[in-house]
């Protein structure tokens, strides 16, 4: 196809699928069959999924796994994880079990402030604008009361509004920088609605401010939008124990292991090429729980990676130390998640995930998410500094290779026995399959 399609959104679901199949596939009937194979047989449930987004043609499945044995602040948690990558769930579960016998994970929400901004252009006397803001600030609160009253009943609402002068970075550019508490909801719609009202109030009141000239009255609002960077919505997760208590089957010399582990973390603190992969491992755990609980993993990713660069260089999110014979491994990350609203009240499996977690508050979910990220990071660093990461990963990945080649039950038994004493790689598995089939 080498031309645009007109009116695609107005086509029925069947028409969309037929157009895609006939336009892009040599075998349209096979493509249609695969697309429909992933529909849910329950029509109401399928309609629910269809209406999550636009132009839906099917469901895209990701595995939902379980990592048990997390001991968090003295309470046992079983953590649902949605991810497609082999070995992530197994690694999280292994870390959870390891630390459950060493005091478990400690987690604390340090703050839960969220941010939204009205970005605007003002051409005029800055002192007049500052005076105007002081006079108008109470009206920003007053004219959003209908939006904030329910949030205020739950202990949330607008915390503060500041005028920020950014003209040293961009000519005539100012902000209304607002902070919010949204309790158990992620709060995106609430924040954006408040911001749009701020913008309207800003423009209306400027027209009536006597000290402004005609040009100064014409404030241009560029946009009103929440920020996914939430450096004051922070959760801390940590583990600690005596160095000698780190010992286990693959950690025969705990002192050597602890020192090597700390060095590995320090490398990620100063080397961006390592830090990106290091933090990606943390996000394996974080994203999987964020997805399982119906939250926005793209927003979480963006905010956390920005935080990793807060000092001017991209660096490790986690840290480790040995002091007075005590090994400590910890992480502080910005995290804006919710347990009410959005998909949390619509997606049946999200409801199941939250039920498994004991119907957590937003603060409790922040703690669980952060702990899972730290557990994932510990598992990766333990492998890297002991046996190497590929040993465990390839054992999990081998199933994907066997499925790709549609291996029979007999072939799987033979292959599993062969790799009990041989190194696993993609090439070696493929070669063995090909030899078995000759």
Short mmCIF file of C-alpha atoms in Angstrom, two decimals:
data_model
loop_
_atom_site.label_atom_id
_atom_site.label_comp_id
_atom_site.label_asym_id
_atom_site.label_seq_id
_atom_site.Cartn_x
_atom_site.Cartn_y
_atom_site.Cartn_z
CA UNK A 1 0.00 0.00 0.00
CA UNK A 2 1.32 3.43 -0.92
CA UNK A 3 -1.57 5.77 -0.14
CA UNK A 4 -3.41 7.15 2.88
CA UNK A 5 -6.69 5.65 4.02
CA UNK A 6 -9.70 7.93 4.50
CA UNK A 7 -12.31 7.52 7.24
CA UNK A 8 -10.64 4.54 8.95
CA UNK A 9 -11.98 5.49 12.40
CA UNK A 10 -15.54 5.45 11.04
CA UNK A 11 -15.28 1.85 9.83
CA UNK A 12 -16.75 -0.93 11.95
CA UNK A 13 -14.40 -3.29 13.75
CA UNK A 14 -14.97 -5.97 11.09
CA UNK A 15 -14.37 -3.47 8.29
CA UNK A 16 -11.12 -2.30 9.91
CA UNK A 17 -9.87 -5.89 10.18
CA UNK A 18 -10.88 -6.74 6.60
CA UNK A 19 -9.15 -3.62 5.26
CA UNK A 20 -5.93 -4.41 7.16
CA UNK A 21 -6.00 -8.06 6.08
CA UNK A 22 -6.56 -7.38 2.39
CA UNK A 23 -4.14 -4.43 2.30
CA UNK A 24 -1.14 -5.90 4.11
CA UNK A 25 -1.32 -9.71 3.98
CA UNK A 26 -0.74 -12.24 1.22
CA UNK A 27 -3.13 -14.56 3.06
CA UNK A 28 -5.94 -12.30 4.39
CA UNK A 29 -8.05 -15.13 5.81
CA UNK A 30 -5.13 -16.39 7.94
CA UNK A 31 -4.47 -12.87 9.29
CA UNK A 32 -8.15 -12.42 10.16
CA UNK A 33 -8.17 -15.80 11.91
CA UNK A 34 -5.15 -14.90 14.09
CA UNK A 35 -6.58 -11.47 14.97
CA UNK A 36 -9.93 -12.97 16.00
CA UNK A 37 -8.28 -15.86 17.86
CA UNK A 38 -7.35 -13.37 20.60
CA UNK A 39 -10.88 -12.02 21.06
CA UNK A 40 -12.60 -12.88 24.32
CA UNK A 41 -15.62 -15.20 23.90
CA UNK A 42 -17.51 -13.10 26.46
CA UNK A 43 -18.94 -10.32 24.27
CA UNK A 44 -19.40 -7.84 27.13
CA UNK A 45 -15.83 -8.37 28.31
CA UNK A 46 -14.53 -7.97 24.76
CA UNK A 47 -16.52 -4.76 24.33
CA UNK A 48 -14.95 -3.45 27.54
CA UNK A 49 -11.47 -4.08 26.09
CA UNK A 50 -12.46 -2.63 22.73
CA UNK A 51 -13.40 0.64 24.39
CA UNK A 52 -10.16 1.13 26.33
CA UNK A 53 -8.55 2.69 23.24
CA UNK A 54 -9.43 3.73 19.68
CA UNK A 55 -9.48 1.62 16.47
CA UNK A 56 -9.28 -1.65 18.43
CA UNK A 57 -9.00 -4.82 16.37
CA UNK A 58 -7.93 -7.41 18.97
CA UNK A 59 -6.32 -8.04 22.37
CA UNK A 60 -2.54 -8.26 22.77
CA UNK A 61 -1.74 -10.71 25.53
CA UNK A 62 1.11 -10.38 28.02
CA UNK A 63 1.78 -13.03 30.69
CA UNK A 64 0.66 -12.28 34.23
CA UNK A 65 2.96 -13.98 36.73
CA UNK A 66 3.24 -14.13 40.51
CA UNK A 67 6.24 -13.44 42.74
CA UNK A 68 5.47 -14.71 46.28
CA UNK A 69 7.24 -14.35 49.63
CA UNK A 70 7.80 -10.60 49.72
CA UNK A 71 8.16 -9.48 53.34
CA UNK A 72 7.50 -5.72 53.32
CA UNK A 73 7.40 -3.78 56.58
CA UNK A 74 6.73 -7.02 58.44
CA UNK A 75 3.82 -8.11 56.21
CA UNK A 76 3.92 -10.89 53.62
CA UNK A 77 2.89 -9.87 50.10
CA UNK A 78 2.36 -11.86 46.92
CA UNK A 79 3.12 -9.61 43.97
CA UNK A 80 1.44 -9.90 40.53
CA UNK A 81 3.68 -8.96 37.60
CA UNK A 82 2.82 -8.40 33.94
CA UNK A 83 5.85 -8.69 31.65
CA UNK A 84 7.03 -10.60 28.57
CA UNK A 85 10.72 -10.99 29.51
CA UNK A 86 11.98 -14.37 30.70
CA UNK A 87 13.54 -14.70 34.18
CA UNK A 88 12.17 -11.41 35.60
CA UNK A 89 9.43 -12.96 37.73
CA UNK A 90 11.70 -15.82 38.83
CA UNK A 91 14.42 -13.34 39.84
CA UNK A 92 11.99 -11.20 41.83
CA UNK A 93 10.61 -14.26 43.62
CA UNK A 94 14.13 -15.50 44.39
CA UNK A 95 15.13 -12.14 45.88
CA UNK A 96 11.90 -11.97 47.87
CA UNK A 97 12.54 -15.39 49.42
CA UNK A 98 16.21 -14.57 50.07
CA UNK A 99 15.43 -11.36 51.98
CA UNK A 100 12.39 -12.79 53.79
CA UNK A 101 14.83 -14.70 56.02
CA UNK A 102 17.05 -11.64 56.54
CA UNK A 103 14.56 -9.14 57.93
CA UNK A 104 12.63 -8.42 54.74
CA UNK A 105 12.24 -5.12 52.89
CA UNK A 106 11.62 -1.78 54.56
CA UNK A 107 9.68 0.80 52.57
CA UNK A 108 8.60 4.35 53.37
CA UNK A 109 6.70 6.99 51.40
CA UNK A 110 8.66 10.19 52.03
CA UNK A 111 6.27 12.51 50.20
CA UNK A 112 3.37 12.28 47.74
CA UNK A 113 3.21 15.73 46.14
CA UNK A 114 2.30 15.92 42.44
CA UNK A 115 2.86 18.79 40.04
CA UNK A 116 1.00 20.60 37.26
CA UNK A 117 1.86 23.73 35.32
CA UNK A 118 0.19 26.44 33.28
CA UNK A 119 2.76 27.65 30.75
CA UNK A 120 2.15 31.19 29.49
CA UNK A 121 3.68 34.14 27.67
CA UNK A 122 3.53 37.59 29.27
CA UNK A 123 5.03 40.68 27.64
CA UNK A 124 5.34 43.43 30.20
CA UNK A 125 6.46 44.61 33.60
CA UNK A 126 7.39 41.64 35.79
CA UNK A 127 6.61 43.51 39.04
CA UNK A 128 3.07 44.17 37.80
CA UNK A 129 2.67 40.45 37.04
CA UNK A 130 3.87 39.53 40.52
CA UNK A 131 1.42 41.98 42.08
CA UNK A 132 -1.36 40.61 39.86
CA UNK A 133 -0.56 37.04 40.94
CA UNK A 134 -0.68 37.88 44.67
CA UNK A 135 -4.08 39.50 44.17
CA UNK A 136 -5.45 36.69 41.97
CA UNK A 137 -4.09 33.64 43.81
CA UNK A 138 -7.15 33.20 46.08
CA UNK A 139 -9.38 33.14 42.97
CA UNK A 140 -7.48 30.17 41.54
CA UNK A 141 -8.52 28.20 44.62
CA UNK A 142 -12.05 29.61 44.73
CA UNK A 143 -12.86 28.94 41.08
CA UNK A 144 -11.78 25.29 41.29
CA UNK A 145 -13.78 24.49 44.44
CA UNK A 146 -16.38 22.48 42.52
CA UNK A 147 -13.57 20.26 41.19
CA UNK A 148 -11.64 19.91 44.45
CA UNK A 149 -14.38 19.40 47.05
CA UNK A 150 -14.52 15.59 46.72
CA UNK A 151 -10.74 15.33 46.71
CA UNK A 152 -10.59 17.56 49.79
CA UNK A 153 -12.99 15.20 51.60
CA UNK A 154 -10.42 12.43 51.07
CA UNK A 155 -7.63 14.65 52.42
CA UNK A 156 -6.28 15.83 49.05
CA UNK A 157 -6.58 18.85 46.82
CA UNK A 158 -4.47 21.78 45.68
CA UNK A 159 -1.52 22.33 48.00
CA UNK A 160 -0.03 25.53 46.57
CA UNK A 161 0.32 27.67 43.45
CA UNK A 162 3.48 29.62 42.59
CA UNK A 163 4.33 32.12 39.88
CA UNK A 164 7.65 31.16 38.29
CA UNK A 165 9.68 33.49 36.11
CA UNK A 166 11.50 31.51 33.37
CA UNK A 167 12.43 34.45 31.16
CA UNK A 168 16.15 33.79 31.62
CA UNK A 169 15.61 30.53 29.71
CA UNK A 170 12.92 31.58 27.21
CA UNK A 171 11.81 35.10 26.36
CA UNK A 172 8.56 36.21 28.08
CA UNK A 173 7.96 32.71 29.49
CA UNK A 174 6.27 32.26 32.90
CA UNK A 175 4.55 29.42 34.75
CA UNK A 176 1.85 28.82 37.27
CA UNK A 177 3.52 25.94 39.11
CA UNK A 178 0.91 24.08 41.18
CA UNK A 179 1.31 21.21 43.63
CA UNK A 180 -1.39 18.66 44.44
CA UNK A 181 -2.22 15.77 46.77
CA UNK A 182 -4.44 13.21 45.02
CA UNK A 183 -4.56 10.49 47.72
CA UNK A 184 -5.38 7.05 46.22
CA UNK A 185 -5.90 8.23 42.64
CA UNK A 186 -3.09 8.92 40.20
CA UNK A 187 -4.98 12.17 39.66
CA UNK A 188 -4.12 13.08 36.06
CA UNK A 189 -7.66 14.10 35.09
CA UNK A 190 -8.18 15.97 38.36
CA UNK A 191 -4.93 17.90 37.99
CA UNK A 192 -5.47 18.75 34.33
CA UNK A 193 -9.02 19.98 34.98
CA UNK A 194 -7.75 22.27 37.75
CA UNK A 195 -4.97 23.59 35.52
CA UNK A 196 -7.33 24.43 32.68
CA UNK A 197 -9.48 26.40 35.10
CA UNK A 198 -6.37 28.21 36.38
CA UNK A 199 -5.60 29.17 32.78
CA UNK A 200 -9.10 30.50 32.23
CA UNK A 201 -8.98 32.48 35.49
CA UNK A 202 -5.54 33.82 34.58
CA UNK A 203 -6.73 35.19 31.23
CA UNK A 204 -10.05 36.54 32.54
CA UNK A 205 -8.57 38.30 35.57
CA UNK A 206 -5.71 39.78 33.52
CA UNK A 207 -8.25 41.58 31.35
CA UNK A 208 -9.64 43.27 34.46
CA UNK A 209 -6.38 44.13 36.23
CA UNK A 210 -6.14 47.93 36.25
CA UNK A 211 -2.32 48.19 36.36
CA UNK A 212 -1.85 46.19 33.15
CA UNK A 213 -1.46 47.95 29.83
CA UNK A 214 -3.50 46.61 26.89
CA UNK A 215 -0.55 44.49 25.78
CA UNK A 216 0.06 43.17 29.30
CA UNK A 217 -3.57 42.10 29.60
CA UNK A 218 -3.23 39.78 26.63
CA UNK A 219 -1.58 36.88 28.41
CA UNK A 220 -1.09 33.95 26.03
CA UNK A 221 -1.59 30.53 27.61
CA UNK A 222 0.53 28.05 25.69
CA UNK A 223 -0.62 24.90 27.51
CA UNK A 224 -1.91 23.55 30.80
CA UNK A 225 -0.70 20.06 31.77
CA UNK A 226 0.42 17.92 34.68
CA UNK A 227 4.06 16.86 34.94
CA UNK A 228 5.10 13.23 35.09
CA UNK A 229 8.27 14.36 36.85
CA UNK A 230 7.37 14.17 40.55
CA UNK A 231 10.59 14.72 42.53
CA UNK A 232 8.54 15.34 45.69
CA UNK A 233 6.50 12.15 45.38
CA UNK A 234 9.20 9.86 46.71
CA UNK A 235 9.27 6.32 48.09
CA UNK A 236 12.30 4.65 49.70
CA UNK A 237 12.91 0.89 49.69
CA UNK A 238 15.82 -0.85 51.40
CA UNK A 239 17.26 -4.08 52.75
CA UNK A 240 20.04 -4.59 55.24
CA UNK A 241 21.68 -7.34 57.27
CA UNK A 242 25.02 -8.31 58.75
CA UNK A 243 27.57 -9.06 56.04
CA UNK A 244 28.03 -12.62 57.28
CA UNK A 245 24.27 -13.20 56.93
CA UNK A 246 24.54 -12.71 53.16
CA UNK A 247 25.99 -16.21 52.92
CA UNK A 248 24.13 -18.85 50.90
CA UNK A 249 24.95 -21.65 48.46
CA UNK A 250 26.34 -19.35 45.75
CA UNK A 251 27.75 -16.79 48.20
CA UNK A 252 30.38 -18.80 50.07
CA UNK A 253 32.44 -15.70 50.93
CA UNK A 254 29.90 -13.04 52.00
CA UNK A 255 32.52 -10.35 52.66
CA UNK A 256 33.93 -10.68 49.16
CA UNK A 257 30.41 -10.73 47.70
CA UNK A 258 29.33 -7.60 49.60
CA UNK A 259 32.41 -5.66 48.55
CA UNK A 260 32.02 -6.69 44.92
CA UNK A 261 28.29 -5.85 45.03
CA UNK A 262 28.99 -2.34 46.39
CA UNK A 263 31.61 -1.82 43.68
CA UNK A 264 29.10 -2.86 41.01
CA UNK A 265 26.64 -0.26 42.30
CA UNK A 266 29.34 2.43 42.44
CA UNK A 267 30.20 1.74 38.82
CA UNK A 268 26.55 2.35 37.91
CA UNK A 269 26.65 5.58 39.92
CA UNK A 270 29.48 7.05 37.82
CA UNK A 271 29.19 5.32 34.41
CA UNK A 272 26.06 6.25 32.37
CA UNK A 273 26.46 3.32 29.94
CA UNK A 274 26.24 0.92 32.88
CA UNK A 275 23.64 3.02 34.73
CA UNK A 276 21.10 2.76 31.91
CA UNK A 277 21.21 -1.05 31.92
CA UNK A 278 21.36 -1.12 35.73
CA UNK A 279 18.23 1.03 35.95
CA UNK A 280 16.51 -0.93 33.18
CA UNK A 281 16.76 -3.94 35.47
CA UNK A 282 15.08 -1.97 38.24
CA UNK A 283 12.33 -0.98 35.81
CA UNK A 284 11.77 -4.66 34.93
CA UNK A 285 10.30 -5.05 38.40
CA UNK A 286 8.64 -1.64 38.64
CA UNK A 287 6.93 -1.70 35.23
CA UNK A 288 5.64 -5.23 35.73
CA UNK A 289 3.74 -4.27 38.90
CA UNK A 290 2.64 -0.91 37.47
CA UNK A 291 1.15 -2.71 34.46
CA UNK A 292 -0.50 -5.41 36.59
CA UNK A 293 -2.21 -2.74 38.70
CA UNK A 294 -3.50 -0.71 35.75
CA UNK A 295 -1.18 2.26 36.16
CA UNK A 296 0.70 4.27 33.54
CA UNK A 297 4.14 2.71 33.16
CA UNK A 298 5.22 5.28 30.52
CA UNK A 299 4.64 8.11 32.99
CA UNK A 300 6.48 6.20 35.72
CA UNK A 301 9.41 5.45 33.37
CA UNK A 302 9.74 9.06 32.23
CA UNK A 303 9.66 10.45 35.76
CA UNK A 304 12.09 7.92 37.19
CA UNK A 305 14.67 8.33 34.42
CA UNK A 306 14.47 12.13 34.78
CA UNK A 307 15.15 11.65 38.50
CA UNK A 308 18.17 9.48 37.67
CA UNK A 309 19.60 12.58 35.93
CA UNK A 310 18.72 15.11 38.62
CA UNK A 311 22.38 15.88 39.41
CA UNK A 312 23.28 16.60 35.79
CA UNK A 313 24.52 13.11 34.89
CA UNK A 314 22.52 9.94 34.39
CA UNK A 315 23.25 7.69 37.37
CA UNK A 316 22.20 4.60 39.32
CA UNK A 317 18.85 4.76 41.10
CA UNK A 318 20.04 2.30 43.74
CA UNK A 319 22.89 2.59 46.23
CA UNK A 320 24.83 0.23 48.51
CA UNK A 321 27.24 0.48 51.43
CA UNK A 322 28.99 -1.52 54.13
CA UNK A 323 29.27 0.19 57.52
CA UNK A 324 30.24 -1.45 60.83
CA UNK A 325 29.74 -4.88 59.35
CA UNK A 326 26.23 -4.09 58.04
CA UNK A 327 25.37 -4.38 54.34
CA UNK A 328 22.68 -1.93 53.19
CA UNK A 329 21.11 -1.69 49.75
CA UNK A 330 18.51 1.00 49.07
CA UNK A 331 16.74 3.14 46.51
CA UNK A 332 14.64 6.32 46.48
CA UNK A 333 12.47 6.92 43.43
CA UNK A 334 9.64 9.26 42.38
CA UNK A 335 6.46 7.27 41.86
CA UNK A 336 2.94 8.49 41.08
CA UNK A 337 0.47 5.60 41.10
CA UNK A 338 -3.16 5.13 42.02
CA UNK A 339 -5.51 2.42 43.24
CA UNK A 340 -8.81 4.07 42.27
CA UNK A 341 -10.01 5.47 38.95
CA UNK A 342 -8.90 4.65 35.41
CA UNK A 343 -8.27 0.99 34.59
CA UNK A 344 -8.20 0.09 38.30
CA UNK A 345 -12.00 0.11 38.32
CA UNK A 346 -12.48 -1.30 34.79
CA UNK A 347 -10.00 -4.04 33.93
CA UNK A 348 -11.01 -7.35 35.57
CA UNK A 349 -7.41 -8.58 35.93
CA UNK A 350 -6.33 -5.27 37.45
CA UNK A 351 -9.01 -5.80 40.09
CA UNK A 352 -7.64 -9.31 40.66
CA UNK A 353 -4.09 -7.95 41.01
CA UNK A 354 -5.16 -5.34 43.58
CA UNK A 355 -7.09 -8.01 45.48
CA UNK A 356 -3.97 -10.22 45.58
CA UNK A 357 -2.04 -7.26 47.01
CA UNK A 358 -4.66 -6.83 49.74
CA UNK A 359 -6.41 -3.77 48.24
CA UNK A 360 -3.52 -1.39 48.95
CA UNK A 361 -3.74 2.37 49.30
CA UNK A 362 -1.73 4.42 46.80
CA UNK A 363 1.03 4.81 49.41
CA UNK A 364 1.14 1.05 50.03
CA UNK A 365 1.26 0.39 46.29
CA UNK A 366 4.16 2.85 45.96
CA UNK A 367 6.03 0.79 48.57
CA UNK A 368 5.27 -2.53 46.85
CA UNK A 369 6.32 -1.22 43.44
CA UNK A 370 9.59 0.22 44.76
CA UNK A 371 10.43 -2.95 46.69
CA UNK A 372 9.87 -5.09 43.58
CA UNK A 373 12.25 -2.85 41.62
CA UNK A 374 14.90 -3.12 44.33
CA UNK A 375 14.44 -6.91 44.52
CA UNK A 376 14.92 -7.15 40.76
CA UNK A 377 18.07 -5.05 40.96
CA UNK A 378 19.48 -7.19 43.78
CA UNK A 379 18.83 -10.37 41.77
CA UNK A 380 20.60 -8.96 38.71
CA UNK A 381 23.62 -7.72 40.66
CA UNK A 382 23.89 -10.96 42.61
CA UNK A 383 24.02 -12.89 39.31
CA UNK A 384 26.41 -10.44 37.67
CA UNK A 385 28.88 -10.55 40.56
CA UNK A 386 28.72 -14.33 41.08
CA UNK A 387 27.74 -16.76 38.29
CA UNK A 388 27.05 -14.22 35.54
CA UNK A 389 23.63 -13.20 34.34
CA UNK A 390 23.31 -15.48 31.32
CA UNK A 391 23.24 -18.77 33.23
CA UNK A 392 19.86 -18.17 34.82
CA UNK A 393 18.47 -16.10 31.97
CA UNK A 394 19.18 -18.69 29.28
CA UNK A 395 17.59 -21.46 31.34
CA UNK A 396 14.38 -19.43 31.28
CA UNK A 397 14.84 -18.30 27.68
CA UNK A 398 15.28 -21.84 26.31
CA UNK A 399 11.51 -22.39 26.45
CA UNK A 400 10.97 -19.46 24.09
CA UNK A 401 13.45 -20.98 21.63
CA UNK A 402 11.77 -24.40 21.84
CA UNK A 403 8.36 -22.83 21.30
CA UNK A 404 9.70 -20.90 18.32
CA UNK A 405 10.74 -24.21 16.72
CA UNK A 406 7.61 -26.03 17.93
CA UNK A 407 9.69 -28.68 19.70
CA UNK A 408 7.97 -31.96 20.51
CA UNK A 409 7.77 -33.42 24.02
CA UNK A 410 10.49 -35.95 23.17
CA UNK A 411 12.77 -33.25 21.76
CA UNK A 412 12.30 -31.13 24.90
CA UNK A 413 13.33 -34.05 27.15
CA UNK A 414 16.46 -34.73 25.09
CA UNK A 415 17.41 -31.04 24.93
CA UNK A 416 16.90 -30.52 28.68
CA UNK A 417 19.14 -33.51 29.45
CA UNK A 418 21.82 -32.28 27.05
CA UNK A 419 22.03 -28.83 28.66
CA UNK A 420 22.34 -30.19 32.20
CA UNK A 421 26.09 -30.27 31.54
CA UNK A 422 26.50 -27.92 28.56
CA UNK A 423 26.43 -24.14 28.17
CA UNK A 424 23.15 -22.77 26.84
CA UNK A 425 23.12 -20.27 23.99
CA UNK A 426 20.58 -19.53 21.29
CA UNK A 427 22.90 -20.96 18.63
CA UNK A 428 23.63 -24.16 20.58
CA UNK A 429 19.91 -24.84 21.16
CA UNK A 430 19.07 -24.28 17.49
CA UNK A 431 21.96 -26.49 16.39
CA UNK A 432 20.82 -29.31 18.67
CA UNK A 433 17.23 -29.08 17.38
CA UNK A 434 18.45 -29.22 13.79
CA UNK A 435 20.66 -32.24 14.54
CA UNK A 436 17.80 -34.08 16.23
CA UNK A 437 15.62 -33.55 13.18
CA UNK A 438 18.14 -34.75 10.60
#
